[in-house]
Amino acid sequence: MTDFWETLQSAWTWSQDFADSPWFYALIFGIAMVDGFFPVVPGDVTVIVGGVSAGAGDLNILLVVLIGALGAVTGDSISYGIGRFGMHRFPGFAENRREAVAKTSRQIRVRGGPLLVTARFIPGGRTLLTLACGATRQPYKTWFLRWEVAACLIWATYNGVLGFFFGDWFAEKENGETIAFALAFGTAITIIALLELARWLRARDEVIQD
């Protein structure tokens, strides 16, 4: 866990060094894409930093959001492709993750597309889900891609706007990068929990009515 926070801090500092350059748009796209199938550094960080820079007038918040979302959709699509076309080529990899993929597949059947939206806010969890979508051959164009576009737009908007409006406050704090990530993750988890509670209550009411 310590290594994760050190990596997060390094990524935050490194991102800020380039955040006032137009080339930062490419960095947002690249990290958001790689994060989709190789979640070492959360893509959330660069989108938040992009939002901070947009708040300072160096970048355009609309471009930050759209490019972040495009990178995320691309990365998640690559993860889907690995699950669909690549996992069977690595028996050891598939065997180690077979149970996790099976559990995730059951969740996909029960909860459907909204699961992609909620999973987008969980680093690592979203990669497992997109791999499972590919491994179980969920329809790409008619189901996966549509939900992915919605999920990634919501994710990028949330993180970009967070940085845009609270960038100065993060900068004043000693561990601003940790606070920013914790706030983004904590708020997202709270929203997810409320949505899950609403889904559970609705399902319970349907059972009672039957």
PDB file of C-alpha atoms in Angstrom:
ATOM      1  CA  MET A   1       0.000   0.000   0.000  1.00  0.00           C
ATOM      2  CA  THR A   2       2.925   2.334   0.780  1.00  0.00           C
ATOM      3  CA  ASP A   3       4.306   1.749  -2.706  1.00  0.00           C
ATOM      4  CA  PHE A   4       0.942   2.699  -4.186  1.00  0.00           C
ATOM      5  CA  TRP A   5       0.832   6.061  -2.405  1.00  0.00           C
ATOM      6  CA  GLU A   6       4.460   6.768  -3.302  1.00  0.00           C
ATOM      7  CA  THR A   7       3.666   5.992  -6.937  1.00  0.00           C
ATOM      8  CA  LEU A   8       0.591   8.205  -6.737  1.00  0.00           C
ATOM      9  CA  GLN A   9       2.621  11.079  -5.298  1.00  0.00           C
ATOM     10  CA  SER A  10       5.310  10.704  -7.967  1.00  0.00           C
ATOM     11  CA  ALA A  11       2.692  10.598 -10.726  1.00  0.00           C
ATOM     12  CA  TRP A  12       0.978  13.693  -9.334  1.00  0.00           C
ATOM     13  CA  THR A  13       4.250  15.656  -9.134  1.00  0.00           C
ATOM     14  CA  TRP A  14       5.403  14.495 -12.557  1.00  0.00           C
ATOM     15  CA  SER A  15       2.046  15.319 -14.128  1.00  0.00           C
ATOM     16  CA  GLN A  16       2.038  18.820 -12.656  1.00  0.00           C
ATOM     17  CA  ASP A  17       5.414  19.517 -14.267  1.00  0.00           C
ATOM     18  CA  PHE A  18       3.811  19.142 -17.716  1.00  0.00           C
ATOM     19  CA  ALA A  19       0.264  20.240 -16.953  1.00  0.00           C
ATOM     20  CA  ASP A  20       0.618  23.711 -18.471  1.00  0.00           C
ATOM     21  CA  SER A  21       1.674  22.333 -21.872  1.00  0.00           C
ATOM     22  CA  PRO A  22      -0.683  21.422 -24.739  1.00  0.00           C
ATOM     23  CA  TRP A  23       1.205  18.116 -24.862  1.00  0.00           C
ATOM     24  CA  PHE A  24      -0.468  17.251 -21.578  1.00  0.00           C
ATOM     25  CA  TYR A  25      -3.581  16.329 -23.561  1.00  0.00           C
ATOM     26  CA  ALA A  26      -1.571  13.484 -25.115  1.00  0.00           C
ATOM     27  CA  LEU A  27      -0.415  12.429 -21.661  1.00  0.00           C
ATOM     28  CA  ILE A  28      -4.004  12.357 -20.406  1.00  0.00           C
ATOM     29  CA  PHE A  29      -5.000  10.142 -23.326  1.00  0.00           C
ATOM     30  CA  GLY A  30      -1.990   7.848 -22.964  1.00  0.00           C
ATOM     31  CA  ILE A  31      -2.249   7.221 -19.235  1.00  0.00           C
ATOM     32  CA  ALA A  32      -6.045   6.851 -19.321  1.00  0.00           C
ATOM     33  CA  MET A  33      -5.607   4.303 -22.122  1.00  0.00           C
ATOM     34  CA  VAL A  34      -2.829   2.280 -20.454  1.00  0.00           C
ATOM     35  CA  ASP A  35      -4.716   2.341 -17.155  1.00  0.00           C
ATOM     36  CA  GLY A  36      -7.518   0.442 -18.876  1.00  0.00           C
ATOM     37  CA  PHE A  37      -5.464  -2.741 -19.260  1.00  0.00           C
ATOM     38  CA  PHE A  38      -2.367  -2.136 -17.082  1.00  0.00           C
ATOM     39  CA  PRO A  39      -3.564  -0.308 -13.958  1.00  0.00           C
ATOM     40  CA  VAL A  40      -0.256   0.698 -12.372  1.00  0.00           C
ATOM     41  CA  VAL A  41      -1.012   4.405 -11.996  1.00  0.00           C
ATOM     42  CA  PRO A  42      -4.707   5.398 -11.883  1.00  0.00           C
ATOM     43  CA  GLY A  43      -5.718   7.440 -14.913  1.00  0.00           C
ATOM     44  CA  ASP A  44      -7.856   9.407 -12.480  1.00  0.00           C
ATOM     45  CA  VAL A  45      -4.723  11.297 -11.413  1.00  0.00           C
ATOM     46  CA  THR A  46      -3.910  12.799 -14.799  1.00  0.00           C
ATOM     47  CA  VAL A  47      -7.530  13.775 -15.456  1.00  0.00           C
ATOM     48  CA  ILE A  48      -7.710  15.485 -12.051  1.00  0.00           C
ATOM     49  CA  VAL A  49      -4.416  17.294 -12.723  1.00  0.00           C
ATOM     50  CA  GLY A  50      -5.748  18.256 -16.154  1.00  0.00           C
ATOM     51  CA  GLY A  51      -8.801  19.716 -14.439  1.00  0.00           C
ATOM     52  CA  VAL A  52      -6.558  21.641 -12.035  1.00  0.00           C
ATOM     53  CA  SER A  53      -4.597  23.036 -14.987  1.00  0.00           C
ATOM     54  CA  ALA A  54      -7.834  23.953 -16.773  1.00  0.00           C
ATOM     55  CA  GLY A  55      -8.951  25.813 -13.670  1.00  0.00           C
ATOM     56  CA  ALA A  56      -5.712  27.797 -13.841  1.00  0.00           C
ATOM     57  CA  GLY A  57      -6.419  28.683 -17.477  1.00  0.00           C
ATOM     58  CA  ASP A  58      -3.671  26.537 -19.034  1.00  0.00           C
ATOM     59  CA  LEU A  59      -5.896  23.857 -20.571  1.00  0.00           C
ATOM     60  CA  ASN A  60      -9.481  23.549 -21.776  1.00  0.00           C
ATOM     61  CA  ILE A  61     -11.699  21.591 -19.384  1.00  0.00           C
ATOM     62  CA  LEU A  62     -13.894  20.256 -22.209  1.00  0.00           C
ATOM     63  CA  LEU A  63     -10.854  18.835 -24.010  1.00  0.00           C
ATOM     64  CA  VAL A  64      -9.521  17.382 -20.756  1.00  0.00           C
ATOM     65  CA  VAL A  65     -12.795  15.518 -20.231  1.00  0.00           C
ATOM     66  CA  LEU A  66     -13.251  14.359 -23.834  1.00  0.00           C
ATOM     67  CA  ILE A  67      -9.638  13.236 -24.292  1.00  0.00           C
ATOM     68  CA  GLY A  68      -9.631  11.502 -20.910  1.00  0.00           C
ATOM     69  CA  ALA A  69     -12.843   9.683 -21.818  1.00  0.00           C
ATOM     70  CA  LEU A  70     -11.498   8.714 -25.257  1.00  0.00           C
ATOM     71  CA  GLY A  71      -8.319   7.317 -23.720  1.00  0.00           C
ATOM     72  CA  ALA A  72     -10.333   5.356 -21.163  1.00  0.00           C
ATOM     73  CA  VAL A  73     -12.656   3.883 -23.808  1.00  0.00           C
ATOM     74  CA  THR A  74      -9.632   2.888 -25.897  1.00  0.00           C
ATOM     75  CA  GLY A  75      -7.886   1.226 -22.952  1.00  0.00           C
ATOM     76  CA  ASP A  76     -10.994  -0.613 -21.806  1.00  0.00           C
ATOM     77  CA  SER A  77     -11.572  -1.810 -25.376  1.00  0.00           C
ATOM     78  CA  ILE A  78      -8.022  -3.171 -25.457  1.00  0.00           C
ATOM     79  CA  SER A  79      -8.703  -4.965 -22.167  1.00  0.00           C
ATOM     80  CA  TYR A  80     -11.909  -6.381 -23.678  1.00  0.00           C
ATOM     81  CA  GLY A  81      -9.906  -7.580 -26.686  1.00  0.00           C
ATOM     82  CA  ILE A  82      -7.319  -9.246 -24.444  1.00  0.00           C
ATOM     83  CA  GLY A  83     -10.105 -11.055 -22.623  1.00  0.00           C
ATOM     84  CA  ARG A  84     -11.813 -12.142 -25.819  1.00  0.00           C
ATOM     85  CA  PHE A  85      -8.866 -13.053 -28.021  1.00  0.00           C
ATOM     86  CA  GLY A  86      -5.827 -13.365 -25.781  1.00  0.00           C
ATOM     87  CA  MET A  87      -6.603 -15.075 -22.482  1.00  0.00           C
ATOM     88  CA  HIS A  88      -6.836 -18.556 -23.995  1.00  0.00           C
ATOM     89  CA  ARG A  89      -3.252 -18.179 -25.243  1.00  0.00           C
ATOM     90  CA  PHE A  90      -1.954 -17.902 -21.683  1.00  0.00           C
ATOM     91  CA  PRO A  91      -3.293 -20.942 -19.791  1.00  0.00           C
ATOM     92  CA  GLY A  92      -1.577 -19.987 -16.529  1.00  0.00           C
ATOM     93  CA  PHE A  93      -3.005 -16.479 -16.606  1.00  0.00           C
ATOM     94  CA  ALA A  94      -6.480 -17.721 -17.411  1.00  0.00           C
ATOM     95  CA  GLU A  95      -6.336 -20.449 -14.752  1.00  0.00           C
ATOM     96  CA  ASN A  96      -5.289 -18.041 -11.995  1.00  0.00           C
ATOM     97  CA  ARG A  97      -8.142 -15.698 -12.801  1.00  0.00           C
ATOM     98  CA  ARG A  98     -10.813 -18.199 -13.790  1.00  0.00           C
ATOM     99  CA  GLU A  99     -12.725 -17.962 -10.516  1.00  0.00           C
ATOM    100  CA  ALA A 100     -12.582 -14.155 -10.462  1.00  0.00           C
ATOM    101  CA  VAL A 101     -13.737 -13.983 -14.070  1.00  0.00           C
ATOM    102  CA  ALA A 102     -16.575 -16.419 -13.329  1.00  0.00           C
ATOM    103  CA  LYS A 103     -17.770 -14.300 -10.399  1.00  0.00           C
ATOM    104  CA  THR A 104     -17.561 -11.153 -12.483  1.00  0.00           C
ATOM    105  CA  SER A 105     -19.476 -12.838 -15.300  1.00  0.00           C
ATOM    106  CA  ARG A 106     -22.301 -13.650 -12.908  1.00  0.00           C
ATOM    107  CA  GLN A 107     -22.411 -10.012 -11.841  1.00  0.00           C
ATOM    108  CA  ILE A 108     -22.628  -8.953 -15.493  1.00  0.00           C
ATOM    109  CA  ARG A 109     -25.655 -11.189 -16.019  1.00  0.00           C
ATOM    110  CA  VAL A 110     -27.373  -9.921 -12.875  1.00  0.00           C
ATOM    111  CA  ARG A 111     -26.587  -6.205 -13.067  1.00  0.00           C
ATOM    112  CA  GLY A 112     -25.965  -5.584 -16.750  1.00  0.00           C
ATOM    113  CA  GLY A 113     -24.487  -2.439 -18.272  1.00  0.00           C
ATOM    114  CA  PRO A 114     -24.652  -0.182 -15.177  1.00  0.00           C
ATOM    115  CA  LEU A 115     -21.951  -2.406 -13.684  1.00  0.00           C
ATOM    116  CA  LEU A 116     -19.514  -0.947 -16.235  1.00  0.00           C
ATOM    117  CA  VAL A 117     -20.342   2.549 -15.006  1.00  0.00           C
ATOM    118  CA  THR A 118     -19.738   1.759 -11.344  1.00  0.00           C
ATOM    119  CA  ALA A 119     -16.626  -0.349 -12.029  1.00  0.00           C
ATOM    120  CA  ARG A 120     -15.000   2.528 -13.932  1.00  0.00           C
ATOM    121  CA  PHE A 121     -14.468   4.257 -10.588  1.00  0.00           C
ATOM    122  CA  ILE A 122     -12.672   1.288  -9.023  1.00  0.00           C
ATOM    123  CA  PRO A 123      -8.969   1.032 -10.026  1.00  0.00           C
ATOM    124  CA  GLY A 124      -8.149  -2.559 -10.922  1.00  0.00           C
ATOM    125  CA  GLY A 125     -11.772  -3.633 -10.659  1.00  0.00           C
ATOM    126  CA  ARG A 126     -12.629  -2.040 -13.974  1.00  0.00           C
ATOM    127  CA  THR A 127      -9.813  -3.976 -15.672  1.00  0.00           C
ATOM    128  CA  LEU A 128     -11.071  -7.279 -14.294  1.00  0.00           C
ATOM    129  CA  LEU A 129     -14.581  -6.451 -15.476  1.00  0.00           C
ATOM    130  CA  THR A 130     -13.579  -5.492 -19.018  1.00  0.00           C
ATOM    131  CA  LEU A 131     -11.428  -8.628 -19.267  1.00  0.00           C
ATOM    132  CA  ALA A 132     -14.436 -10.671 -18.148  1.00  0.00           C
ATOM    133  CA  CYS A 133     -16.669  -8.959 -20.696  1.00  0.00           C
ATOM    134  CA  GLY A 134     -14.285 -10.030 -23.431  1.00  0.00           C
ATOM    135  CA  ALA A 135     -13.719 -13.523 -22.046  1.00  0.00           C
ATOM    136  CA  THR A 136     -17.474 -14.153 -21.889  1.00  0.00           C
ATOM    137  CA  ARG A 137     -17.946 -12.637 -25.362  1.00  0.00           C
ATOM    138  CA  GLN A 138     -20.386  -9.907 -24.422  1.00  0.00           C
ATOM    139  CA  PRO A 139     -21.534  -8.045 -27.583  1.00  0.00           C
ATOM    140  CA  TYR A 140     -18.975  -5.318 -28.261  1.00  0.00           C
ATOM    141  CA  LYS A 141     -20.693  -2.748 -30.499  1.00  0.00           C
ATOM    142  CA  THR A 142     -24.279  -3.167 -29.366  1.00  0.00           C
ATOM    143  CA  TRP A 143     -23.616  -3.446 -25.621  1.00  0.00           C
ATOM    144  CA  PHE A 144     -20.057  -3.035 -24.327  1.00  0.00           C
ATOM    145  CA  LEU A 145     -19.036   0.027 -26.347  1.00  0.00           C
ATOM    146  CA  ARG A 146     -22.263   1.911 -25.656  1.00  0.00           C
ATOM    147  CA  TRP A 147     -21.986   1.446 -21.919  1.00  0.00           C
ATOM    148  CA  GLU A 148     -18.252   2.159 -22.009  1.00  0.00           C
ATOM    149  CA  VAL A 149     -18.757   5.530 -23.691  1.00  0.00           C
ATOM    150  CA  ALA A 150     -21.284   6.497 -21.029  1.00  0.00           C
ATOM    151  CA  ALA A 151     -19.116   5.180 -18.183  1.00  0.00           C
ATOM    152  CA  CYS A 152     -15.941   6.891 -19.370  1.00  0.00           C
ATOM    153  CA  LEU A 153     -17.661  10.222 -20.008  1.00  0.00           C
ATOM    154  CA  ILE A 154     -19.106  10.169 -16.490  1.00  0.00           C
ATOM    155  CA  TRP A 155     -15.724   9.162 -15.041  1.00  0.00           C
ATOM    156  CA  ALA A 156     -13.733  11.805 -16.931  1.00  0.00           C
ATOM    157  CA  THR A 157     -16.283  14.535 -16.212  1.00  0.00           C
ATOM    158  CA  TYR A 158     -16.277  13.721 -12.518  1.00  0.00           C
ATOM    159  CA  ASN A 159     -12.472  13.751 -12.167  1.00  0.00           C
ATOM    160  CA  GLY A 160     -11.934  16.729 -14.460  1.00  0.00           C
ATOM    161  CA  VAL A 161     -14.538  18.878 -12.721  1.00  0.00           C
ATOM    162  CA  LEU A 162     -13.150  17.849  -9.328  1.00  0.00           C
ATOM    163  CA  GLY A 163      -9.733  19.181 -10.293  1.00  0.00           C
ATOM    164  CA  PHE A 164     -11.195  22.246 -12.003  1.00  0.00           C
ATOM    165  CA  PHE A 165     -13.099  23.496  -8.964  1.00  0.00           C
ATOM    166  CA  PHE A 166     -10.894  22.246  -6.116  1.00  0.00           C
ATOM    167  CA  GLY A 167      -7.424  22.613  -7.650  1.00  0.00           C
ATOM    168  CA  ASP A 168      -6.407  25.592  -5.503  1.00  0.00           C
ATOM    169  CA  TRP A 169      -7.532  23.814  -2.365  1.00  0.00           C
ATOM    170  CA  PHE A 170      -5.504  20.700  -3.252  1.00  0.00           C
ATOM    171  CA  ALA A 171      -2.445  22.865  -3.921  1.00  0.00           C
ATOM    172  CA  GLU A 172      -2.629  24.390  -0.449  1.00  0.00           C
ATOM    173  CA  LYS A 173      -2.517  20.986   1.245  1.00  0.00           C
ATOM    174  CA  GLU A 174       0.716  19.177   2.077  1.00  0.00           C
ATOM    175  CA  ASN A 175      -0.525  15.890   0.605  1.00  0.00           C
ATOM    176  CA  GLY A 176      -2.824  17.350  -2.006  1.00  0.00           C
ATOM    177  CA  GLU A 177      -2.463  14.415  -4.383  1.00  0.00           C
ATOM    178  CA  THR A 178      -3.494  11.917  -1.702  1.00  0.00           C
ATOM    179  CA  ILE A 179      -6.455  14.052  -0.671  1.00  0.00           C
ATOM    180  CA  ALA A 180      -7.547  14.480  -4.299  1.00  0.00           C
ATOM    181  CA  PHE A 181      -7.434  10.756  -5.027  1.00  0.00           C
ATOM    182  CA  ALA A 182      -9.049   9.815  -1.711  1.00  0.00           C
ATOM    183  CA  LEU A 183     -11.820  12.360  -2.269  1.00  0.00           C
ATOM    184  CA  ALA A 184     -12.435  11.161  -5.817  1.00  0.00           C
ATOM    185  CA  PHE A 185     -12.400   7.503  -4.820  1.00  0.00           C
ATOM    186  CA  GLY A 186     -14.361   7.974  -1.593  1.00  0.00           C
ATOM    187  CA  THR A 187     -17.099  10.038  -3.208  1.00  0.00           C
ATOM    188  CA  ALA A 188     -17.392   7.568  -6.071  1.00  0.00           C
ATOM    189  CA  ILE A 189     -17.648   4.620  -3.679  1.00  0.00           C
ATOM    190  CA  THR A 190     -20.344   6.441  -1.699  1.00  0.00           C
ATOM    191  CA  ILE A 191     -22.365   7.062  -4.856  1.00  0.00           C
ATOM    192  CA  ILE A 192     -21.913   3.444  -5.925  1.00  0.00           C
ATOM    193  CA  ALA A 193     -23.060   2.237  -2.503  1.00  0.00           C
ATOM    194  CA  LEU A 194     -26.183   4.405  -2.698  1.00  0.00           C
ATOM    195  CA  LEU A 195     -26.963   3.112  -6.188  1.00  0.00           C
ATOM    196  CA  GLU A 196     -26.495  -0.468  -5.011  1.00  0.00           C
ATOM    197  CA  LEU A 197     -28.761   0.176  -2.046  1.00  0.00           C
ATOM    198  CA  ALA A 198     -31.432   1.580  -4.359  1.00  0.00           C
ATOM    199  CA  ARG A 199     -31.079  -1.452  -6.648  1.00  0.00           C
ATOM    200  CA  TRP A 200     -31.379  -3.827  -3.684  1.00  0.00           C
ATOM    201  CA  LEU A 201     -34.449  -2.046  -2.329  1.00  0.00           C
ATOM    202  CA  ARG A 202     -36.094  -2.126  -5.754  1.00  0.00           C
ATOM    203  CA  ALA A 203     -35.371  -5.842  -6.126  1.00  0.00           C
ATOM    204  CA  ARG A 204     -36.734  -6.510  -2.644  1.00  0.00           C
ATOM    205  CA  ASP A 205     -39.935  -4.604  -3.416  1.00  0.00           C
ATOM    206  CA  GLU A 206     -40.403  -6.638  -6.593  1.00  0.00           C
ATOM    207  CA  VAL A 207     -40.030  -9.873  -4.621  1.00  0.00           C
ATOM    208  CA  ILE A 208     -42.543  -8.688  -2.004  1.00  0.00           C
ATOM    209  CA  GLN A 209     -45.050  -7.700  -4.702  1.00  0.00           C
ATOM    210  CA  ASP A 210     -44.730 -11.105  -6.351  1.00  0.00           C
TER     211      ASP A 210
END
